[in-house]
Amino acid sequence: MVSRARFLGTGMAVPDRVVTNDDLSGRMETTDEWIRTRTGIEERRWVTEGETGAELALAASRQALAMASLQPSAIDAIVYATSTPDHFAPGNGVFLQRMLGADPIPALDIRTQCSGFIYALSVADAWIRAGSYRTVLVVGAEVQSTGMDVTTRGRNTAVIFADGAGAAVLGPSDDPDRGILAIDLHSDGTHAEKLWVDAPGSMYHPRVSEAQLREGRHFLAMDGKEVFRHAVARMPESVRAALAAAGAAPADLSLLIPHQANLRISEMVQRNLGLDNGQVYNNIQRYGNTTAATIPIALDECVRADRIRPGDLIALTAFGSGFLWGSAAVRW
Ligand code: COA
């Protein structure tokens, strides 16, 4: 019989360096009040020079493995979601494989930005259900701070995006009712340039030029209003679709973990789905938007704080650059 994939352990890691809203208002024209009221963010973590995304992923992965009581040698595959790899190539999966001292197992990078963890889960879920790989380490990790323009020109993104890593170990469930029940995935590339990093890119000769650097085309650029408008519609739609595929409805949810894009987006998603405050988890106040890492970081906090218990129905949902979006329905 085909086994569902279930979570065996979770972990998270963020840099030690705390960057407050006041720290940012010292570097650009913004205020603590503007950032709090528009985004909900109070502080975020940014790496210090030399600290890498793969190192954050390693720390998160070790915690997830410890919770699962597994050694790195027990992992059969790595799926690593990041839009900010340490290098253009190879992807970060191999650096994590090396740092963990894992066997020469497959290591796949997923580049679907904010939706990265949901897409990564879908790959792990399919591999496990197909019997291709038994124990899969899934990571969402980002270092966004090094791609931020920390002058007034970049203030609409620099105050939002941040660094961190979350990880989960998945394996086959012996209980047919527990595990990942359904996953819903989408894309709409007509909006690709509304949240993107233009350069470096292989379409340019050379891949990045001094002119591009001067124009700031290597920084993350965002049309915030458009992202907002689509996010508040697509996330609830996708949560409903994933739940429907699992034979459930929003009212059945013990907990929804939305991608931490912006507190106002999460609040609108919550209202759209008719959920109360106890049914939705937010931690953007402390970490900002860590792209592919927001969901696994939040998941780990909820698991360790007993906000998620065996048998709970939970949903994970994300929307972001691409546009790409998706949701997962999980019986814990
Ligand atoms: N501090 C102060 N003012 C800022 C600012 C900042 N950090 N960032 C932008 N502004 C200014 C703008 O320059 C603009 O000024 P202007 O009217 O003089 O041109 C004004 O605030 C309004 O900008 P706008 O972009 O229209 O604001 P908004 O109300 O849409 O809020 C966001 C901006 C980014 C908070 C909002 O669009 C948003 O949350 N979007 C979704 C972003 C997101 O979630 N991204 C991640 C998705 S994965």
Tab-separated table of C-alpha atoms and ligand atoms in Angstrom, residues 29-30 34 38-39 114 155-156 159-161 195 222 224-225 227-228 259 261-262 264-265 289 319-320, ligand 1:
chain	number	residue	atom	x	y	z
A	29	GLU	CA	13.975	57.422	5.066
A	30	THR	CA	11.551	55.216	6.929
A	34	TRP	CA	5.496	53.046	8.948
A	38	ARG	CA	2.195	48.545	6.865
A	39	THR	CA	3.902	45.196	7.461
A	114	CYS	CA	8.264	32.379	-1.417
A	155	ARG	CA	13.024	50.991	1.294
A	156	ASN	CA	9.921	49.180	0.030
A	159	VAL	CA	12.263	46.741	5.498
A	160	ILE	CA	10.442	43.488	4.644
A	161	PHE	CA	12.933	40.793	3.633
A	195	LEU	CA	8.807	40.638	-7.730
A	222	MET	CA	8.845	44.611	-6.046
A	224	GLY	CA	4.173	45.888	-3.559
A	225	LYS	CA	0.583	46.830	-4.360
A	227	VAL	CA	1.857	41.502	-4.970
A	228	PHE	CA	-0.522	42.385	-2.157
A	259	HIS	CA	3.774	32.458	4.328
A	261	ALA	CA	4.832	38.049	3.596
A	262	ASN	CA	3.184	40.827	5.503
A	264	ARG	CA	-1.816	42.631	6.757
A	265	ILE	CA	-1.838	39.941	4.059
A	289	ASN	CA	9.777	37.879	5.428
A	319	PHE	CA	2.336	33.188	-2.485
A	320	GLY	CA	5.202	35.102	-4.022
B	1	COA	N1	9.102	53.684	4.698
B	1	COA	C1	8.419	54.813	4.413
B	1	COA	N2	7.774	54.998	3.259
B	1	COA	C2	7.804	53.986	2.364
B	1	COA	C3	8.507	52.807	2.585
B	1	COA	C4	9.177	52.674	3.816
B	1	COA	N3	9.868	51.576	4.141
B	1	COA	N4	8.366	52.018	1.516
B	1	COA	C5	7.613	52.669	0.643
B	1	COA	N5	7.269	53.884	1.146
B	1	COA	C6	6.486	54.947	0.530
B	1	COA	C7	6.468	54.856	-0.962
B	1	COA	O1	7.625	55.443	-1.507
B	1	COA	C8	5.224	55.625	-1.291
B	1	COA	O2	5.507	56.987	-1.274
B	1	COA	P1	4.864	57.968	-2.374
B	1	COA	O3	3.388	57.790	-2.202
B	1	COA	O4	5.411	59.274	-1.967
B	1	COA	O5	5.364	57.424	-3.676
B	1	COA	C9	4.300	55.325	-0.125
B	1	COA	O6	5.135	54.820	0.922
B	1	COA	C10	3.257	54.316	-0.444
B	1	COA	O7	3.904	53.263	-1.129
B	1	COA	P2	3.139	52.004	-1.600
B	1	COA	O8	4.076	51.038	-2.188
B	1	COA	O9	1.958	52.464	-2.406
B	1	COA	O10	2.679	51.546	-0.158
B	1	COA	P3	1.699	50.410	0.236
B	1	COA	O11	0.655	50.973	1.073
B	1	COA	O12	1.340	49.554	-0.927
B	1	COA	O13	2.658	49.556	1.179
B	1	COA	C11	4.020	47.599	1.071
B	1	COA	C12	3.871	49.063	0.681
B	1	COA	C13	5.296	47.059	0.469
B	1	COA	C14	4.071	47.464	2.572
B	1	COA	C15	2.790	46.850	0.537
B	1	COA	O14	2.597	47.138	-0.821
B	1	COA	C16	2.892	45.391	0.699
B	1	COA	O15	2.912	44.902	1.808
B	1	COA	N6	2.948	44.624	-0.393
B	1	COA	C17	3.122	43.215	-0.347
B	1	COA	C18	4.566	42.987	-0.149
B	1	COA	C19	4.871	41.577	0.144
B	1	COA	O16	4.218	40.950	0.912
B	1	COA	N7	5.893	41.072	-0.489
B	1	COA	C20	6.341	39.794	-0.295
B	1	COA	C21	5.489	38.851	-1.027
B	1	COA	S1	6.193	37.320	-0.992
